[in-house]
PDB file of C-alpha atoms and ligand atoms in Angstrom:
ATOM      1  CA  MET A1148     102.715  39.824 -34.767  1.00 79.00           C
ATOM      2  CA  THR A1149      99.639  40.378 -32.637  1.00 84.00           C
ATOM      3  CA  LEU A1150      96.852  42.220 -34.434  1.00 92.00           C
ATOM      4  CA  LYS A1151      95.930  45.172 -32.255  1.00 98.00           C
ATOM      5  CA  ARG A1152      92.348  46.408 -32.256  1.00 98.00           C
ATOM      6  CA  ARG A1153      92.132  50.185 -32.064  1.00 98.00           C
ATOM      7  CA  THR A1154      90.506  50.982 -28.741  1.00 99.00           C
ATOM      8  CA  ALA A1155      89.165  54.195 -27.211  1.00 99.00           C
ATOM      9  CA  ILE A1156      88.773  54.738 -23.489  1.00 99.00           C
ATOM     10  CA  LEU A1157      86.020  57.145 -22.417  1.00 98.00           C
ATOM     11  CA  ILE A1158      86.499  58.832 -19.042  1.00 98.00           C
ATOM     12  CA  SER A1159      84.999  61.608 -16.944  1.00 97.00           C
ATOM     13  CA  GLY A1160      87.452  61.744 -14.049  1.00 96.00           C
ATOM     14  CA  ARG A1161      90.690  60.506 -12.519  1.00 95.00           C
ATOM     15  CA  GLY A1162      91.191  57.608 -14.927  1.00 97.00           C
ATOM     16  CA  SER A1163      92.805  54.938 -12.757  1.00 98.00           C
ATOM     17  CA  ASN A1164      91.122  52.215 -14.801  1.00 98.00           C
ATOM     18  CA  MET A1165      92.324  54.003 -17.938  1.00 98.00           C
ATOM     19  CA  THR A1166      95.858  53.875 -16.560  1.00 98.00           C
ATOM     20  CA  ALA A1167      95.551  50.131 -15.929  1.00 98.00           C
ATOM     21  CA  LEU A1168      94.339  49.588 -19.505  1.00 98.00           C
ATOM     22  CA  ILE A1169      97.160  51.691 -20.951  1.00 98.00           C
ATOM     23  CA  ALA A1170      99.719  49.723 -18.917  1.00 98.00           C
ATOM     24  CA  ALA A1171      98.283  46.361 -19.987  1.00 98.00           C
ATOM     25  CA  ALA A1172      98.173  47.388 -23.647  1.00 98.00           C
ATOM     26  CA  LYS A1173     101.929  47.948 -23.639  1.00 98.00           C
ATOM     27  CA  ALA A1174     102.516  44.184 -23.631  1.00 98.00           C
ATOM     28  CA  ALA A1175     103.614  42.981 -27.062  1.00 97.00           C
ATOM     29  CA  ASP A1176     100.987  40.238 -27.107  1.00 97.00           C
ATOM     30  CA  PHE A1177      98.085  42.437 -25.970  1.00 98.00           C
ATOM     31  CA  PRO A1178      95.436  42.363 -28.735  1.00 98.00           C
ATOM     32  CA  ALA A1179      94.353  46.025 -28.353  1.00 98.00           C
ATOM     33  CA  SER A1180      96.127  49.359 -28.664  1.00 98.00           C
ATOM     34  CA  ILE A1181      94.849  52.433 -26.883  1.00 98.00           C
ATOM     35  CA  ALA A1182      94.374  54.799 -29.821  1.00 98.00           C
ATOM     36  CA  LEU A1183      92.316  57.472 -28.077  1.00 98.00           C
ATOM     37  CA  VAL A1184      91.234  58.715 -24.655  1.00 98.00           C
ATOM     38  CA  ALA A1185      88.116  60.869 -24.826  1.00 98.00           C
ATOM     39  CA  SER A1186      86.327  62.739 -22.070  1.00 98.00           C
ATOM     40  CA  ASN A1187      83.069  64.616 -21.705  1.00 97.00           C
ATOM     41  CA  LYS A1188      84.771  66.917 -19.211  1.00 97.00           C
ATOM     42  CA  ALA A1189      87.688  69.191 -20.164  1.00 96.00           C
ATOM     43  CA  ASP A1190      89.160  69.003 -16.641  1.00 96.00           C
ATOM     44  CA  ALA A1191      89.187  65.201 -16.284  1.00 97.00           C
ATOM     45  CA  PRO A1192      92.575  64.487 -14.672  1.00 97.00           C
ATOM     46  CA  GLY A1193      92.946  61.316 -16.769  1.00 97.00           C
ATOM     47  CA  LEU A1194      93.286  63.391 -19.953  1.00 98.00           C
ATOM     48  CA  ALA A1195      96.638  64.855 -18.985  1.00 97.00           C
ATOM     49  CA  ARG A1196      97.901  61.459 -17.898  1.00 97.00           C
ATOM     50  CA  ALA A1197      96.936  59.944 -21.241  1.00 98.00           C
ATOM     51  CA  ALA A1198      98.562  62.804 -23.158  1.00 98.00           C
ATOM     52  CA  GLY A1199     101.693  62.259 -21.085  1.00 97.00           C
ATOM     53  CA  GLU A1200     101.719  58.667 -22.353  1.00 97.00           C
ATOM     54  CA  GLY A1201     101.665  59.999 -25.926  1.00 97.00           C
ATOM     55  CA  ILE A1202      98.059  58.881 -26.510  1.00 98.00           C
ATOM     56  CA  ALA A1203      95.684  61.029 -28.608  1.00 98.00           C
ATOM     57  CA  THR A1204      93.059  62.750 -26.473  1.00 98.00           C
ATOM     58  CA  ALA A1205      89.766  64.422 -27.288  1.00 98.00           C
ATOM     59  CA  THR A1206      87.174  66.322 -25.308  1.00 98.00           C
ATOM     60  CA  VAL A1207      83.539  66.625 -26.272  1.00 97.00           C
ATOM     61  CA  VAL A1208      81.994  68.751 -23.531  1.00 96.00           C
ATOM     62  CA  SER A1209      78.600  67.231 -22.773  1.00 94.00           C
ATOM     63  CA  ARG A1210      77.423  70.323 -20.894  1.00 93.00           C
ATOM     64  CA  ASN A1211      77.592  72.352 -24.114  1.00 95.00           C
ATOM     65  CA  PHE A1212      74.815  70.218 -25.594  1.00 95.00           C
ATOM     66  CA  GLY A1213      72.331  70.742 -22.709  1.00 93.00           C
ATOM     67  CA  ALA A1214      69.569  68.155 -22.764  1.00 93.00           C
ATOM     68  CA  ASP A1215      70.316  67.088 -26.353  1.00 95.00           C
ATOM     69  CA  ARG A1216      72.028  63.787 -25.562  1.00 94.00           C
ATOM     70  CA  GLU A1217      72.061  62.586 -29.127  1.00 94.00           C
ATOM     71  CA  ALA A1218      73.766  65.747 -30.428  1.00 97.00           C
ATOM     72  CA  PHE A1219      76.548  65.174 -27.886  1.00 97.00           C
ATOM     73  CA  GLU A1220      76.771  61.533 -28.840  1.00 98.00           C
ATOM     74  CA  ARG A1221      76.841  62.244 -32.590  1.00 98.00           C
ATOM     75  CA  GLN A1222      79.897  64.418 -32.032  1.00 98.00           C
ATOM     76  CA  LEU A1223      81.505  61.782 -29.805  1.00 98.00           C
ATOM     77  CA  HIS A1224      80.734  59.093 -32.369  1.00 98.00           C
ATOM     78  CA  ALA A1225      82.284  61.191 -35.152  1.00 98.00           C
ATOM     79  CA  THR A1226      85.414  61.610 -33.015  1.00 98.00           C
ATOM     80  CA  LEU A1227      85.644  57.822 -32.520  1.00 98.00           C
ATOM     81  CA  GLN A1228      85.204  57.258 -36.248  1.00 98.00           C
ATOM     82  CA  ARG A1229      87.868  59.831 -37.104  1.00 98.00           C
ATOM     83  CA  HIS A1230      90.296  57.791 -35.014  1.00 98.00           C
ATOM     84  CA  ALA A1231      89.158  54.533 -36.651  1.00 98.00           C
ATOM     85  CA  ILE A1232      88.117  53.106 -33.288  1.00 98.00           C
ATOM     86  CA  GLU A1233      86.937  49.499 -33.181  1.00 98.00           C
ATOM     87  CA  ILE A1234      86.367  48.962 -29.436  1.00 99.00           C
ATOM     88  CA  VAL A1235      85.131  51.399 -26.763  1.00 99.00           C
ATOM     89  CA  CYS A1236      85.879  51.007 -23.041  1.00 99.00           C
ATOM     90  CA  LEU A1237      83.795  53.054 -20.608  1.00 98.00           C
ATOM     91  CA  ALA A1238      86.081  53.670 -17.644  1.00 98.00           C
ATOM     92  CA  GLY A1239      84.304  55.964 -15.207  1.00 97.00           C
ATOM     93  CA  PHE A1240      82.380  57.697 -18.021  1.00 97.00           C
ATOM     94  CA  MET A1241      79.569  59.376 -16.147  1.00 94.00           C
ATOM     95  CA  ARG A1242      77.014  59.741 -18.933  1.00 93.00           C
ATOM     96  CA  ILE A1243      73.902  57.701 -19.573  1.00 92.00           C
ATOM     97  CA  LEU A1244      74.075  56.692 -23.233  1.00 96.00           C
ATOM     98  CA  THR A1245      71.074  56.656 -25.561  1.00 96.00           C
ATOM     99  CA  PRO A1246      69.934  53.526 -27.377  1.00 97.00           C
ATOM    100  CA  TRP A1247      71.175  55.166 -30.594  1.00 97.00           C
ATOM    101  CA  PHE A1248      74.779  55.403 -29.403  1.00 98.00           C
ATOM    102  CA  VAL A1249      74.676  51.977 -27.760  1.00 98.00           C
ATOM    103  CA  GLY A1250      73.356  50.593 -31.043  1.00 98.00           C
ATOM    104  CA  GLN A1251      76.351  51.986 -32.941  1.00 98.00           C
ATOM    105  CA  TRP A1252      78.691  49.963 -30.685  1.00 98.00           C
ATOM    106  CA  THR A1253      76.743  46.801 -29.914  1.00 98.00           C
ATOM    107  CA  GLY A1254      79.156  44.023 -29.019  1.00 98.00           C
ATOM    108  CA  ARG A1255      82.105  46.431 -29.207  1.00 98.00           C
ATOM    109  CA  MET A1256      81.578  48.578 -26.109  1.00 98.00           C
ATOM    110  CA  ILE A1257      82.273  47.472 -22.526  1.00 98.00           C
ATOM    111  CA  ASN A1258      81.798  49.175 -19.162  1.00 98.00           C
ATOM    112  CA  ILE A1259      83.188  48.654 -15.678  1.00 98.00           C
ATOM    113  CA  HIS A1260      80.757  48.869 -12.778  1.00 98.00           C
ATOM    114  CA  PRO A1261      81.814  48.721  -9.124  1.00 98.00           C
ATOM    115  CA  ALA A1262      79.448  45.937  -8.017  1.00 98.00           C
ATOM    116  CA  LEU A1263      78.791  42.277  -8.631  1.00 98.00           C
ATOM    117  CA  LEU A1264      76.037  42.816 -11.209  1.00 98.00           C
ATOM    118  CA  PRO A1265      73.162  42.113 -11.321  1.00 97.00           C
ATOM    119  CA  LYS A1266      73.468  43.358  -7.731  1.00 98.00           C
ATOM    120  CA  TYR A1267      73.560  47.129  -7.245  1.00 98.00           C
ATOM    121  CA  PRO A1268      73.268  48.810 -10.626  1.00 97.00           C
ATOM    122  CA  GLY A1269      73.465  52.593 -10.351  1.00 96.00           C
ATOM    123  CA  LEU A1270      75.279  54.724  -7.764  1.00 96.00           C
ATOM    124  CA  HIS A1271      76.559  54.265  -4.175  1.00 98.00           C
ATOM    125  CA  THR A1272      77.277  50.587  -4.684  1.00 98.00           C
ATOM    126  CA  HIS A1273      79.762  50.292  -1.792  1.00 98.00           C
ATOM    127  CA  GLU A1274      77.351  51.818   0.722  1.00 98.00           C
ATOM    128  CA  ARG A1275      74.568  49.544  -0.505  1.00 98.00           C
ATOM    129  CA  ALA A1276      76.698  46.397  -0.226  1.00 98.00           C
ATOM    130  CA  LEU A1277      77.642  47.341   3.349  1.00 98.00           C
ATOM    131  CA  GLU A1278      74.069  48.238   4.333  1.00 98.00           C
ATOM    132  CA  SER A1279      72.847  44.918   3.014  1.00 98.00           C
ATOM    133  CA  GLY A1280      75.288  43.022   5.215  1.00 97.00           C
ATOM    134  CA  ASP A1281      76.867  41.236   2.221  1.00 98.00           C
ATOM    135  CA  ASP A1282      80.005  39.247   2.903  1.00 97.00           C
ATOM    136  CA  GLU A1283      81.463  39.921  -0.520  1.00 98.00           C
ATOM    137  CA  HIS A1284      81.423  42.717  -3.068  1.00 98.00           C
ATOM    138  CA  GLY A1285      83.311  43.516  -6.236  1.00 98.00           C
ATOM    139  CA  ALA A1286      83.201  44.795  -9.783  1.00 98.00           C
ATOM    140  CA  THR A1287      81.938  43.674 -13.180  1.00 98.00           C
ATOM    141  CA  VAL A1288      83.071  44.355 -16.744  1.00 98.00           C
ATOM    142  CA  HIS A1289      80.093  43.870 -19.044  1.00 98.00           C
ATOM    143  CA  PHE A1290      78.982  44.517 -22.602  1.00 98.00           C
ATOM    144  CA  VAL A1291      76.944  47.700 -22.830  1.00 98.00           C
ATOM    145  CA  VAL A1292      73.269  47.303 -23.711  1.00 98.00           C
ATOM    146  CA  PRO A1293      70.604  50.041 -23.746  1.00 96.00           C
ATOM    147  CA  GLU A1294      69.609  49.366 -20.113  1.00 96.00           C
ATOM    148  CA  THR A1295      72.093  51.026 -17.725  1.00 94.00           C
ATOM    149  CA  ASP A1296      74.487  48.684 -15.865  1.00 95.00           C
ATOM    150  CA  ALA A1297      72.948  45.656 -17.520  1.00 95.00           C
ATOM    151  CA  GLY A1298      74.433  43.528 -20.275  1.00 96.00           C
ATOM    152  CA  PRO A1299      76.232  40.221 -19.999  1.00 98.00           C
ATOM    153  CA  ALA A1300      79.344  39.993 -17.849  1.00 98.00           C
ATOM    154  CA  ILE A1301      82.770  39.324 -19.354  1.00 98.00           C
ATOM    155  CA  ALA A1302      84.706  39.407 -16.050  1.00 98.00           C
ATOM    156  CA  GLN A1303      83.973  39.801 -12.345  1.00 98.00           C
ATOM    157  CA  GLY A1304      86.325  40.471  -9.466  1.00 98.00           C
ATOM    158  CA  THR A1305      85.338  39.845  -5.865  1.00 98.00           C
ATOM    159  CA  VAL A1306      86.676  41.138  -2.570  1.00 98.00           C
ATOM    160  CA  LYS A1307      85.705  40.031   0.926  1.00 98.00           C
ATOM    161  CA  ILE A1308      83.864  42.540   3.089  1.00 98.00           C
ATOM    162  CA  GLU A1309      85.722  42.842   6.386  1.00 96.00           C
ATOM    163  CA  PRO A1310      84.174  43.689   9.754  1.00 94.00           C
ATOM    164  CA  GLY A1311      84.259  47.453  10.268  1.00 95.00           C
ATOM    165  CA  ASP A1312      84.683  48.190   6.558  1.00 97.00           C
ATOM    166  CA  THR A1313      83.831  51.742   5.472  1.00 98.00           C
ATOM    167  CA  PRO A1314      82.597  52.630   1.977  1.00 98.00           C
ATOM    168  CA  ASP A1315      85.954  54.259   1.222  1.00 98.00           C
ATOM    169  CA  ALA A1316      88.040  51.321   2.391  1.00 98.00           C
ATOM    170  CA  LEU A1317      85.840  48.932   0.455  1.00 98.00           C
ATOM    171  CA  ALA A1318      85.954  51.146  -2.661  1.00 98.00           C
ATOM    172  CA  ALA A1319      89.756  51.128  -2.559  1.00 98.00           C
ATOM    173  CA  ARG A1320      89.905  47.323  -2.466  1.00 98.00           C
ATOM    174  CA  VAL A1321      87.303  47.027  -5.219  1.00 98.00           C
ATOM    175  CA  LEU A1322      89.317  49.476  -7.329  1.00 98.00           C
ATOM    176  CA  GLY A1323      92.319  47.165  -6.989  1.00 98.00           C
ATOM    177  CA  VAL A1324      90.384  44.304  -8.498  1.00 98.00           C
ATOM    178  CA  GLU A1325      88.913  46.592 -11.191  1.00 98.00           C
ATOM    179  CA  HIS A1326      92.425  47.229 -12.420  1.00 98.00           C
ATOM    180  CA  VAL A1327      92.872  43.481 -12.947  1.00 98.00           C
ATOM    181  CA  ILE A1328      89.549  42.546 -14.547  1.00 98.00           C
ATOM    182  CA  PHE A1329      89.262  45.449 -16.992  1.00 99.00           C
ATOM    183  CA  PRO A1330      92.454  44.580 -18.886  1.00 99.00           C
ATOM    184  CA  ALA A1331      91.489  40.890 -18.762  1.00 98.00           C
ATOM    185  CA  ALA A1332      88.076  41.657 -20.273  1.00 99.00           C
ATOM    186  CA  LEU A1333      89.517  43.904 -22.981  1.00 99.00           C
ATOM    187  CA  ARG A1334      92.022  41.200 -23.858  1.00 98.00           C
ATOM    188  CA  ALA A1335      89.215  38.641 -24.213  1.00 98.00           C
ATOM    189  CA  LEU A1336      87.100  40.946 -26.380  1.00 98.00           C
ATOM    190  CA  ALA A1337      89.925  42.200 -28.597  1.00 98.00           C
ATOM    191  CA  ALA A1338      91.263  38.676 -29.135  1.00 98.00           C
ATOM    192  CA  GLY A1339      87.828  37.466 -30.200  1.00 98.00           C
ATOM    193  CA  ASP A1340      87.604  35.065 -27.260  1.00 98.00           C
ATOM    194  CA  VAL A1341      84.206  36.475 -26.234  1.00 98.00           C
ATOM    195  CA  THR A1342      81.342  37.855 -28.299  1.00 98.00           C
ATOM    196  CA  MET A1343      77.854  39.064 -27.500  1.00 98.00           C
ATOM    197  CA  THR A1344      74.813  37.782 -29.393  1.00 95.00           C
ATOM    198  CA  GLY A1345      71.452  39.046 -28.236  1.00 92.00           C
ATOM    199  CA  ASP A1346      71.831  39.440 -24.485  1.00 90.00           C
ATOM    200  CA  SER A1347      74.351  36.659 -23.959  1.00 97.00           C
ATOM    201  CA  CYS A1348      78.097  36.122 -24.197  1.00 97.00           C
ATOM    202  CA  PHE A1349      79.682  33.228 -26.108  1.00 98.00           C
ATOM    203  CA  ASP A1350      83.174  31.870 -26.445  1.00 98.00           C
ATOM    204  CA  ARG A1351      84.878  31.403 -29.808  1.00 97.00           C
ATOM    205  CA  ASP A1352      83.309  27.944 -30.194  1.00 97.00           C
ATOM    206  CA  GLY A1353      79.825  29.336 -29.684  1.00 97.00           C
ATOM    207  CA  ARG A1354      79.481  27.939 -26.153  1.00 98.00           C
ATOM    208  CA  PRO A1355      78.090  30.051 -23.288  1.00 98.00           C
ATOM    209  CA  TRP A1356      80.803  32.275 -21.846  1.00 98.00           C
ATOM    210  CA  HIS A1357      81.751  31.836 -18.221  1.00 97.00           C
ATOM    211  CA  PRO A1358      82.861  35.232 -16.899  1.00 98.00           C
ATOM    212  CA  ILE A1359      86.539  35.502 -15.978  1.00 98.00           C
ATOM    213  CA  ARG A1360      86.635  35.452 -12.162  1.00 98.00           C
ATOM    214  CA  VAL A1361      89.278  37.088 -10.022  1.00 97.00           C
ATOM    215  CA  ALA A1362      89.203  36.996  -6.224  1.00 96.00           C
ATOM    216  CA  GLN A1363      91.332  39.277  -4.083  1.00 87.00           C
TER     217      GLN A1363
HETATM  218  C1  GRF B2583      85.373  53.152 -10.950  1.00 65.77           C
HETATM  219  O1  GRF B2583      84.994  52.790  -9.664  1.00 65.77           O
HETATM  220  C2  GRF B2583      84.479  52.450 -11.958  1.00 65.77           C
HETATM  221  O2  GRF B2583      84.046  51.199 -11.547  1.00 65.77           O
HETATM  222  C3  GRF B2583      83.299  53.376 -12.041  1.00 65.77           C
HETATM  223  O3  GRF B2583      83.851  54.679 -11.931  1.00 65.77           O
HETATM  224  C4  GRF B2583      85.093  54.609 -11.249  1.00 65.77           C
HETATM  225  C5  GRF B2583      86.123  55.216 -12.139  1.00 65.77           C
HETATM  226  O4  GRF B2583      87.375  55.339 -11.512  1.00 65.77           O
HETATM  227  N1  GRF B2583      82.559  53.149 -13.244  1.00 65.77           N
HETATM  228  P1  GRF B2583      88.645  55.728 -12.358  1.00 65.77           P
HETATM  229  O5  GRF B2583      88.340  57.050 -13.054  1.00 65.77           O
HETATM  230  O6  GRF B2583      88.904  54.635 -13.343  1.00 65.77           O
HETATM  231  O7  GRF B2583      89.736  55.889 -11.367  1.00 65.77           O
END
């Protein structure tokens, strides 16, 4: 029987990546189980969807902690520990995390970012790719390190930029590839196929990791 690593998904909004992870984790041979969906916003639509799937949910309202980021994170961390979480997936979790929290989860926390990192960290990635005249764009799943939207890539998905593309049309196509690479990256991490040491990824034989690549 496949050993399933207890995984939490952190969301702030609609949770379409969360839904893709939940669907993938239903496969008998998937090496992770979704044990918790947690949000920093009580009205995140993804919470109800997760509950409907019978998954435990939790809300730690970040706004209640004001500027005290670590107090919020200590409560979130305690929630993750209570559910015996081993792996954390950030799936549209709109909070900058402190080095303290990142340090608690080094090598065990991954994020999805809608750009081909190291291009376009931060916000408005689709607009920036179009403004730059790029011919391709995409998304990256990477280990979380203290610097925002940095950290070595586990998987990247690319889409072609078409003439006349709008940010919304491009975002929709990128989202499609996100839903493929996030489950692939979680599978690789949970199975022990990829690990992070320092700022680099390695395969199970200790060789440099080549990010999983998906083109759509
Ligand atoms: C995605 O575009 C993801 O790359 C970014 O936030 C968005 C979340 O969308 N980090 P959803 O909530 O998973 O639908």
